[in-house]
């Protein structure tokens, strides 16, 4: 496995990972019609534009192909984040292709995001997860995340319960 910054050439691989992981991981959360309609070309264009714009995407590569990716974001503008949030950065995306579950890719990407947060002077980071995505939530909790608060996340205009989790400097994900 290789973890590296994404390039615009990775946009299709990232889109493929996102669609496969959403269809697998969110099958019990999002409508089947929505998941079936996820469009590879549309997702690829979006990721291409985000990478070119300087988004901090990392990819985990296995056998020369994108197997997982993350997007770390920092909130620099004072109004870019809710005032009660203890950390001004987040893992906005973390997806592993279902063919590569349980191989350490998600943990490696989270650690790389934690290192980026520390490099930039943050004492922790945040991540949102669908409340009903028990698999992902348990993964984050196992790595030391704690529940910060509940909220809502909109997909295609429909709100779904979400939980905001925080990792602090003492949590396992920040350990070498």
JSON list of C-alpha atoms in Angstrom, two decimals:
[
{"chain": "A", "resi": 1, "resn": "UNK", "atom": "CA", "xyz": [0.00, 0.00, 0.00]},
{"chain": "A", "resi": 2, "resn": "UNK", "atom": "CA", "xyz": [1.16, 3.50, -0.83]},
{"chain": "A", "resi": 3, "resn": "UNK", "atom": "CA", "xyz": [-0.36, 6.67, 0.64]},
{"chain": "A", "resi": 4, "resn": "UNK", "atom": "CA", "xyz": [0.27, 9.76, -1.47]},
{"chain": "A", "resi": 5, "resn": "UNK", "atom": "CA", "xyz": [-1.28, 13.09, -2.42]},
{"chain": "A", "resi": 6, "resn": "UNK", "atom": "CA", "xyz": [-3.89, 12.74, -5.14]},
{"chain": "A", "resi": 7, "resn": "UNK", "atom": "CA", "xyz": [-3.31, 14.17, -8.58]},
{"chain": "A", "resi": 8, "resn": "UNK", "atom": "CA", "xyz": [-5.91, 15.11, -11.16]},
{"chain": "A", "resi": 9, "resn": "UNK", "atom": "CA", "xyz": [-5.18, 11.75, -12.83]},
{"chain": "A", "resi": 10, "resn": "UNK", "atom": "CA", "xyz": [-6.67, 10.06, -9.75]},
{"chain": "A", "resi": 11, "resn": "UNK", "atom": "CA", "xyz": [-10.11, 11.66, -10.16]},
{"chain": "A", "resi": 12, "resn": "UNK", "atom": "CA", "xyz": [-11.67, 8.64, -11.88]},
{"chain": "A", "resi": 13, "resn": "UNK", "atom": "CA", "xyz": [-10.26, 6.21, -9.32]},
{"chain": "A", "resi": 14, "resn": "UNK", "atom": "CA", "xyz": [-11.49, 8.39, -6.46]},
{"chain": "A", "resi": 15, "resn": "UNK", "atom": "CA", "xyz": [-14.95, 8.59, -8.05]},
{"chain": "A", "resi": 16, "resn": "UNK", "atom": "CA", "xyz": [-15.01, 4.82, -8.48]},
{"chain": "A", "resi": 17, "resn": "UNK", "atom": "CA", "xyz": [-14.10, 4.29, -4.81]},
{"chain": "A", "resi": 18, "resn": "UNK", "atom": "CA", "xyz": [-16.75, 6.76, -3.63]},
{"chain": "A", "resi": 19, "resn": "UNK", "atom": "CA", "xyz": [-19.53, 5.19, -5.68]},
{"chain": "A", "resi": 20, "resn": "UNK", "atom": "CA", "xyz": [-18.63, 1.62, -4.69]},
{"chain": "A", "resi": 21, "resn": "UNK", "atom": "CA", "xyz": [-18.31, 2.51, -1.00]},
{"chain": "A", "resi": 22, "resn": "UNK", "atom": "CA", "xyz": [-21.59, 4.47, -0.98]},
{"chain": "A", "resi": 23, "resn": "UNK", "atom": "CA", "xyz": [-23.46, 1.64, -2.69]},
{"chain": "A", "resi": 24, "resn": "UNK", "atom": "CA", "xyz": [-22.07, -0.86, -0.19]},
{"chain": "A", "resi": 25, "resn": "UNK", "atom": "CA", "xyz": [-21.97, 1.16, 3.01]},
{"chain": "A", "resi": 26, "resn": "UNK", "atom": "CA", "xyz": [-25.11, 3.25, 2.60]},
{"chain": "A", "resi": 27, "resn": "UNK", "atom": "CA", "xyz": [-27.44, 0.62, 1.10]},
{"chain": "A", "resi": 28, "resn": "UNK", "atom": "CA", "xyz": [-29.41, 0.54, 4.37]},
{"chain": "A", "resi": 29, "resn": "UNK", "atom": "CA", "xyz": [-29.40, 4.35, 4.72]},
{"chain": "A", "resi": 30, "resn": "UNK", "atom": "CA", "xyz": [-29.98, 5.99, 1.34]},
{"chain": "A", "resi": 31, "resn": "UNK", "atom": "CA", "xyz": [-32.65, 5.11, -1.25]},
{"chain": "A", "resi": 32, "resn": "UNK", "atom": "CA", "xyz": [-31.61, 2.39, -3.70]},
{"chain": "A", "resi": 33, "resn": "UNK", "atom": "CA", "xyz": [-32.65, 4.61, -6.62]},
{"chain": "A", "resi": 34, "resn": "UNK", "atom": "CA", "xyz": [-30.30, 7.36, -5.47]},
{"chain": "A", "resi": 35, "resn": "UNK", "atom": "CA", "xyz": [-27.38, 4.97, -5.09]},
{"chain": "A", "resi": 36, "resn": "UNK", "atom": "CA", "xyz": [-28.05, 3.34, -8.47]},
{"chain": "A", "resi": 37, "resn": "UNK", "atom": "CA", "xyz": [-28.11, 6.76, -10.15]},
{"chain": "A", "resi": 38, "resn": "UNK", "atom": "CA", "xyz": [-24.65, 7.83, -8.93]},
{"chain": "A", "resi": 39, "resn": "UNK", "atom": "CA", "xyz": [-22.87, 8.91, -12.09]},
{"chain": "A", "resi": 40, "resn": "UNK", "atom": "CA", "xyz": [-19.17, 8.07, -12.53]},
{"chain": "A", "resi": 41, "resn": "UNK", "atom": "CA", "xyz": [-18.44, 10.85, -15.03]},
{"chain": "A", "resi": 42, "resn": "UNK", "atom": "CA", "xyz": [-20.17, 13.49, -12.89]},
{"chain": "A", "resi": 43, "resn": "UNK", "atom": "CA", "xyz": [-18.29, 12.36, -9.78]},
{"chain": "A", "resi": 44, "resn": "UNK", "atom": "CA", "xyz": [-15.01, 12.25, -11.72]},
{"chain": "A", "resi": 45, "resn": "UNK", "atom": "CA", "xyz": [-15.48, 15.85, -12.93]},
{"chain": "A", "resi": 46, "resn": "UNK", "atom": "CA", "xyz": [-16.26, 17.02, -9.40]},
{"chain": "A", "resi": 47, "resn": "UNK", "atom": "CA", "xyz": [-13.18, 15.34, -7.92]},
{"chain": "A", "resi": 48, "resn": "UNK", "atom": "CA", "xyz": [-10.99, 16.56, -10.77]},
{"chain": "A", "resi": 49, "resn": "UNK", "atom": "CA", "xyz": [-12.09, 20.16, -10.11]},
{"chain": "A", "resi": 50, "resn": "UNK", "atom": "CA", "xyz": [-11.62, 19.79, -6.33]},
{"chain": "A", "resi": 51, "resn": "UNK", "atom": "CA", "xyz": [-8.12, 18.33, -6.73]},
{"chain": "A", "resi": 52, "resn": "UNK", "atom": "CA", "xyz": [-7.07, 21.03, -9.21]},
{"chain": "A", "resi": 53, "resn": "UNK", "atom": "CA", "xyz": [-8.45, 23.68, -6.81]},
{"chain": "A", "resi": 54, "resn": "UNK", "atom": "CA", "xyz": [-6.02, 22.44, -4.14]},
{"chain": "A", "resi": 55, "resn": "UNK", "atom": "CA", "xyz": [-8.16, 20.14, -2.01]},
{"chain": "A", "resi": 56, "resn": "UNK", "atom": "CA", "xyz": [-6.01, 18.06, 0.36]},
{"chain": "A", "resi": 57, "resn": "UNK", "atom": "CA", "xyz": [-6.87, 14.65, -1.08]},
{"chain": "A", "resi": 58, "resn": "UNK", "atom": "CA", "xyz": [-4.83, 11.59, -0.24]},
{"chain": "A", "resi": 59, "resn": "UNK", "atom": "CA", "xyz": [-5.11, 8.25, -1.96]},
{"chain": "A", "resi": 60, "resn": "UNK", "atom": "CA", "xyz": [-4.20, 4.78, -0.79]},
{"chain": "A", "resi": 61, "resn": "UNK", "atom": "CA", "xyz": [-2.94, 2.87, -3.76]},
{"chain": "A", "resi": 62, "resn": "UNK", "atom": "CA", "xyz": [-2.90, -0.91, -4.08]},
{"chain": "A", "resi": 63, "resn": "UNK", "atom": "CA", "xyz": [-1.36, -2.56, -7.15]},
{"chain": "A", "resi": 64, "resn": "UNK", "atom": "CA", "xyz": [-1.30, 0.78, -9.00]},
{"chain": "A", "resi": 65, "resn": "UNK", "atom": "CA", "xyz": [-5.00, 1.56, -8.47]},
{"chain": "A", "resi": 66, "resn": "UNK", "atom": "CA", "xyz": [-6.81, 3.89, -6.06]},
{"chain": "A", "resi": 67, "resn": "UNK", "atom": "CA", "xyz": [-8.26, 1.69, -3.31]},
{"chain": "A", "resi": 68, "resn": "UNK", "atom": "CA", "xyz": [-9.22, 4.41, -0.81]},
{"chain": "A", "resi": 69, "resn": "UNK", "atom": "CA", "xyz": [-9.09, 8.17, -0.39]},
{"chain": "A", "resi": 70, "resn": "UNK", "atom": "CA", "xyz": [-9.51, 10.94, 2.15]},
{"chain": "A", "resi": 71, "resn": "UNK", "atom": "CA", "xyz": [-10.11, 14.66, 2.03]},
{"chain": "A", "resi": 72, "resn": "UNK", "atom": "CA", "xyz": [-8.85, 16.79, 4.91]},
{"chain": "A", "resi": 73, "resn": "UNK", "atom": "CA", "xyz": [-10.14, 20.36, 5.23]},
{"chain": "A", "resi": 74, "resn": "UNK", "atom": "CA", "xyz": [-9.10, 23.28, 7.37]},
{"chain": "A", "resi": 75, "resn": "UNK", "atom": "CA", "xyz": [-11.48, 26.11, 8.20]},
{"chain": "A", "resi": 76, "resn": "UNK", "atom": "CA", "xyz": [-9.55, 29.37, 8.07]},
{"chain": "A", "resi": 77, "resn": "UNK", "atom": "CA", "xyz": [-12.40, 31.87, 7.80]},
{"chain": "A", "resi": 78, "resn": "UNK", "atom": "CA", "xyz": [-13.98, 32.70, 11.19]},
{"chain": "A", "resi": 79, "resn": "UNK", "atom": "CA", "xyz": [-17.51, 31.95, 9.96]},
{"chain": "A", "resi": 80, "resn": "UNK", "atom": "CA", "xyz": [-16.58, 28.79, 8.04]},
{"chain": "A", "resi": 81, "resn": "UNK", "atom": "CA", "xyz": [-17.37, 26.53, 10.99]},
{"chain": "A", "resi": 82, "resn": "UNK", "atom": "CA", "xyz": [-19.85, 26.52, 13.84]},
{"chain": "A", "resi": 83, "resn": "UNK", "atom": "CA", "xyz": [-18.59, 28.52, 16.80]},
{"chain": "A", "resi": 84, "resn": "UNK", "atom": "CA", "xyz": [-18.94, 25.62, 19.25]},
{"chain": "A", "resi": 85, "resn": "UNK", "atom": "CA", "xyz": [-16.75, 23.25, 17.23]},
{"chain": "A", "resi": 86, "resn": "UNK", "atom": "CA", "xyz": [-13.57, 22.58, 19.20]},
{"chain": "A", "resi": 87, "resn": "UNK", "atom": "CA", "xyz": [-11.44, 21.88, 16.12]},
{"chain": "A", "resi": 88, "resn": "UNK", "atom": "CA", "xyz": [-11.22, 23.95, 12.98]},
{"chain": "A", "resi": 89, "resn": "UNK", "atom": "CA", "xyz": [-10.45, 21.06, 10.65]},
{"chain": "A", "resi": 90, "resn": "UNK", "atom": "CA", "xyz": [-12.20, 17.93, 9.51]},
{"chain": "A", "resi": 91, "resn": "UNK", "atom": "CA", "xyz": [-11.87, 14.75, 7.56]},
{"chain": "A", "resi": 92, "resn": "UNK", "atom": "CA", "xyz": [-14.55, 15.65, 5.02]},
{"chain": "A", "resi": 93, "resn": "UNK", "atom": "CA", "xyz": [-14.32, 12.33, 3.19]},
{"chain": "A", "resi": 94, "resn": "UNK", "atom": "CA", "xyz": [-12.86, 8.94, 3.97]},
{"chain": "A", "resi": 95, "resn": "UNK", "atom": "CA", "xyz": [-13.85, 6.08, 1.69]},
{"chain": "A", "resi": 96, "resn": "UNK", "atom": "CA", "xyz": [-12.41, 2.63, 1.13]},
{"chain": "A", "resi": 97, "resn": "UNK", "atom": "CA", "xyz": [-13.43, 0.47, -1.80]},
{"chain": "A", "resi": 98, "resn": "UNK", "atom": "CA", "xyz": [-15.31, -2.57, -0.41]},
{"chain": "A", "resi": 99, "resn": "UNK", "atom": "CA", "xyz": [-12.74, -4.90, -2.04]},
{"chain": "A", "resi": 100, "resn": "UNK", "atom": "CA", "xyz": [-10.15, -3.43, 0.34]},
{"chain": "A", "resi": 101, "resn": "UNK", "atom": "CA", "xyz": [-12.04, -3.35, 3.64]},
{"chain": "A", "resi": 102, "resn": "UNK", "atom": "CA", "xyz": [-10.13, -4.44, 6.75]},
{"chain": "A", "resi": 103, "resn": "UNK", "atom": "CA", "xyz": [-6.67, -3.98, 5.21]},
{"chain": "A", "resi": 104, "resn": "UNK", "atom": "CA", "xyz": [-5.62, -0.89, 7.18]},
{"chain": "A", "resi": 105, "resn": "UNK", "atom": "CA", "xyz": [-6.22, 1.66, 4.42]},
{"chain": "A", "resi": 106, "resn": "UNK", "atom": "CA", "xyz": [-8.76, 3.71, 6.38]},
{"chain": "A", "resi": 107, "resn": "UNK", "atom": "CA", "xyz": [-6.55, 3.78, 9.46]},
{"chain": "A", "resi": 108, "resn": "UNK", "atom": "CA", "xyz": [-3.52, 4.83, 7.40]},
{"chain": "A", "resi": 109, "resn": "UNK", "atom": "CA", "xyz": [-5.46, 7.63, 5.74]},
{"chain": "A", "resi": 110, "resn": "UNK", "atom": "CA", "xyz": [-6.89, 8.87, 9.06]},
{"chain": "A", "resi": 111, "resn": "UNK", "atom": "CA", "xyz": [-3.38, 8.92, 10.54]},
{"chain": "A", "resi": 112, "resn": "UNK", "atom": "CA", "xyz": [-2.13, 10.91, 7.55]},
{"chain": "A", "resi": 113, "resn": "UNK", "atom": "CA", "xyz": [-4.98, 13.41, 8.08]},
{"chain": "A", "resi": 114, "resn": "UNK", "atom": "CA", "xyz": [-4.13, 13.61, 11.79]},
{"chain": "A", "resi": 115, "resn": "UNK", "atom": "CA", "xyz": [-0.51, 14.33, 10.91]},
{"chain": "A", "resi": 116, "resn": "UNK", "atom": "CA", "xyz": [-1.64, 17.12, 8.57]},
{"chain": "A", "resi": 117, "resn": "UNK", "atom": "CA", "xyz": [-3.77, 18.57, 11.38]},
{"chain": "A", "resi": 118, "resn": "UNK", "atom": "CA", "xyz": [-0.80, 18.50, 13.77]},
{"chain": "A", "resi": 119, "resn": "UNK", "atom": "CA", "xyz": [1.50, 20.06, 11.13]},
{"chain": "A", "resi": 120, "resn": "UNK", "atom": "CA", "xyz": [-0.96, 22.93, 10.83]},
{"chain": "A", "resi": 121, "resn": "UNK", "atom": "CA", "xyz": [-1.10, 23.45, 14.63]},
{"chain": "A", "resi": 122, "resn": "UNK", "atom": "CA", "xyz": [-4.41, 21.74, 15.42]},
{"chain": "A", "resi": 123, "resn": "UNK", "atom": "CA", "xyz": [-4.89, 19.73, 18.61]},
{"chain": "A", "resi": 124, "resn": "UNK", "atom": "CA", "xyz": [-7.50, 17.43, 17.11]},
{"chain": "A", "resi": 125, "resn": "UNK", "atom": "CA", "xyz": [-9.86, 16.99, 14.20]},
{"chain": "A", "resi": 126, "resn": "UNK", "atom": "CA", "xyz": [-13.48, 16.22, 13.46]},
{"chain": "A", "resi": 127, "resn": "UNK", "atom": "CA", "xyz": [-15.39, 13.84, 11.22]},
{"chain": "A", "resi": 128, "resn": "UNK", "atom": "CA", "xyz": [-19.07, 13.43, 10.42]},
{"chain": "A", "resi": 129, "resn": "UNK", "atom": "CA", "xyz": [-20.74, 10.06, 9.99]},
{"chain": "A", "resi": 130, "resn": "UNK", "atom": "CA", "xyz": [-24.31, 9.02, 9.26]},
{"chain": "A", "resi": 131, "resn": "UNK", "atom": "CA", "xyz": [-25.80, 7.90, 12.58]},
{"chain": "A", "resi": 132, "resn": "UNK", "atom": "CA", "xyz": [-26.95, 4.64, 10.99]},
{"chain": "A", "resi": 133, "resn": "UNK", "atom": "CA", "xyz": [-23.53, 3.88, 9.48]},
{"chain": "A", "resi": 134, "resn": "UNK", "atom": "CA", "xyz": [-22.65, 1.68, 12.44]},
{"chain": "A", "resi": 135, "resn": "UNK", "atom": "CA", "xyz": [-19.68, 0.06, 10.71]},
{"chain": "A", "resi": 136, "resn": "UNK", "atom": "CA", "xyz": [-17.90, 3.39, 10.08]},
{"chain": "A", "resi": 137, "resn": "UNK", "atom": "CA", "xyz": [-18.91, 4.86, 13.43]},
{"chain": "A", "resi": 138, "resn": "UNK", "atom": "CA", "xyz": [-17.51, 1.84, 15.31]},
{"chain": "A", "resi": 139, "resn": "UNK", "atom": "CA", "xyz": [-14.29, 2.11, 13.28]},
{"chain": "A", "resi": 140, "resn": "UNK", "atom": "CA", "xyz": [-13.82, 5.75, 14.32]},
{"chain": "A", "resi": 141, "resn": "UNK", "atom": "CA", "xyz": [-14.72, 5.04, 17.95]},
{"chain": "A", "resi": 142, "resn": "UNK", "atom": "CA", "xyz": [-12.21, 2.17, 18.04]},
{"chain": "A", "resi": 143, "resn": "UNK", "atom": "CA", "xyz": [-9.53, 4.64, 16.95]},
{"chain": "A", "resi": 144, "resn": "UNK", "atom": "CA", "xyz": [-10.37, 7.03, 19.78]},
{"chain": "A", "resi": 145, "resn": "UNK", "atom": "CA", "xyz": [-13.08, 9.30, 18.41]},
{"chain": "A", "resi": 146, "resn": "UNK", "atom": "CA", "xyz": [-15.67, 10.63, 20.80]},
{"chain": "A", "resi": 147, "resn": "UNK", "atom": "CA", "xyz": [-19.18, 11.84, 20.09]},
{"chain": "A", "resi": 148, "resn": "UNK", "atom": "CA", "xyz": [-19.29, 15.64, 19.94]},
{"chain": "A", "resi": 149, "resn": "UNK", "atom": "CA", "xyz": [-22.87, 16.22, 18.86]},
{"chain": "A", "resi": 150, "resn": "UNK", "atom": "CA", "xyz": [-25.67, 15.05, 16.63]},
{"chain": "A", "resi": 151, "resn": "UNK", "atom": "CA", "xyz": [-26.97, 16.90, 13.62]},
{"chain": "A", "resi": 152, "resn": "UNK", "atom": "CA", "xyz": [-28.30, 16.44, 10.12]},
{"chain": "A", "resi": 153, "resn": "UNK", "atom": "CA", "xyz": [-26.66, 15.83, 6.74]},
{"chain": "A", "resi": 154, "resn": "UNK", "atom": "CA", "xyz": [-28.59, 16.48, 3.54]},
{"chain": "A", "resi": 155, "resn": "UNK", "atom": "CA", "xyz": [-28.30, 14.20, 0.52]},
{"chain": "A", "resi": 156, "resn": "UNK", "atom": "CA", "xyz": [-30.30, 15.19, -2.54]},
{"chain": "A", "resi": 157, "resn": "UNK", "atom": "CA", "xyz": [-32.42, 17.51, -0.38]},
{"chain": "A", "resi": 158, "resn": "UNK", "atom": "CA", "xyz": [-33.28, 14.85, 2.21]},
{"chain": "A", "resi": 159, "resn": "UNK", "atom": "CA", "xyz": [-31.90, 15.19, 5.74]},
{"chain": "A", "resi": 160, "resn": "UNK", "atom": "CA", "xyz": [-30.37, 12.18, 7.49]},
{"chain": "A", "resi": 161, "resn": "UNK", "atom": "CA", "xyz": [-29.23, 11.96, 11.13]},
{"chain": "A", "resi": 162, "resn": "UNK", "atom": "CA", "xyz": [-25.50, 12.54, 11.43]},
{"chain": "A", "resi": 163, "resn": "UNK", "atom": "CA", "xyz": [-23.07, 12.43, 14.31]},
{"chain": "A", "resi": 164, "resn": "UNK", "atom": "CA", "xyz": [-20.05, 14.68, 14.57]},
{"chain": "A", "resi": 165, "resn": "UNK", "atom": "CA", "xyz": [-17.13, 12.87, 16.16]},
{"chain": "A", "resi": 166, "resn": "UNK", "atom": "CA", "xyz": [-13.91, 14.39, 17.42]},
{"chain": "A", "resi": 167, "resn": "UNK", "atom": "CA", "xyz": [-10.42, 13.03, 17.65]},
{"chain": "A", "resi": 168, "resn": "UNK", "atom": "CA", "xyz": [-8.20, 14.77, 20.19]},
{"chain": "A", "resi": 169, "resn": "UNK", "atom": "CA", "xyz": [-4.44, 14.71, 20.34]},
{"chain": "A", "resi": 170, "resn": "UNK", "atom": "CA", "xyz": [-4.48, 11.89, 22.91]},
{"chain": "A", "resi": 171, "resn": "UNK", "atom": "CA", "xyz": [-6.61, 9.54, 20.78]},
{"chain": "A", "resi": 172, "resn": "UNK", "atom": "CA", "xyz": [-5.05, 6.54, 19.08]},
{"chain": "A", "resi": 173, "resn": "UNK", "atom": "CA", "xyz": [-5.21, 8.09, 15.62]},
{"chain": "A", "resi": 174, "resn": "UNK", "atom": "CA", "xyz": [-2.71, 10.76, 16.72]},
{"chain": "A", "resi": 175, "resn": "UNK", "atom": "CA", "xyz": [-0.23, 8.20, 18.03]},
{"chain": "A", "resi": 176, "resn": "UNK", "atom": "CA", "xyz": [2.69, 7.15, 15.79]}
]
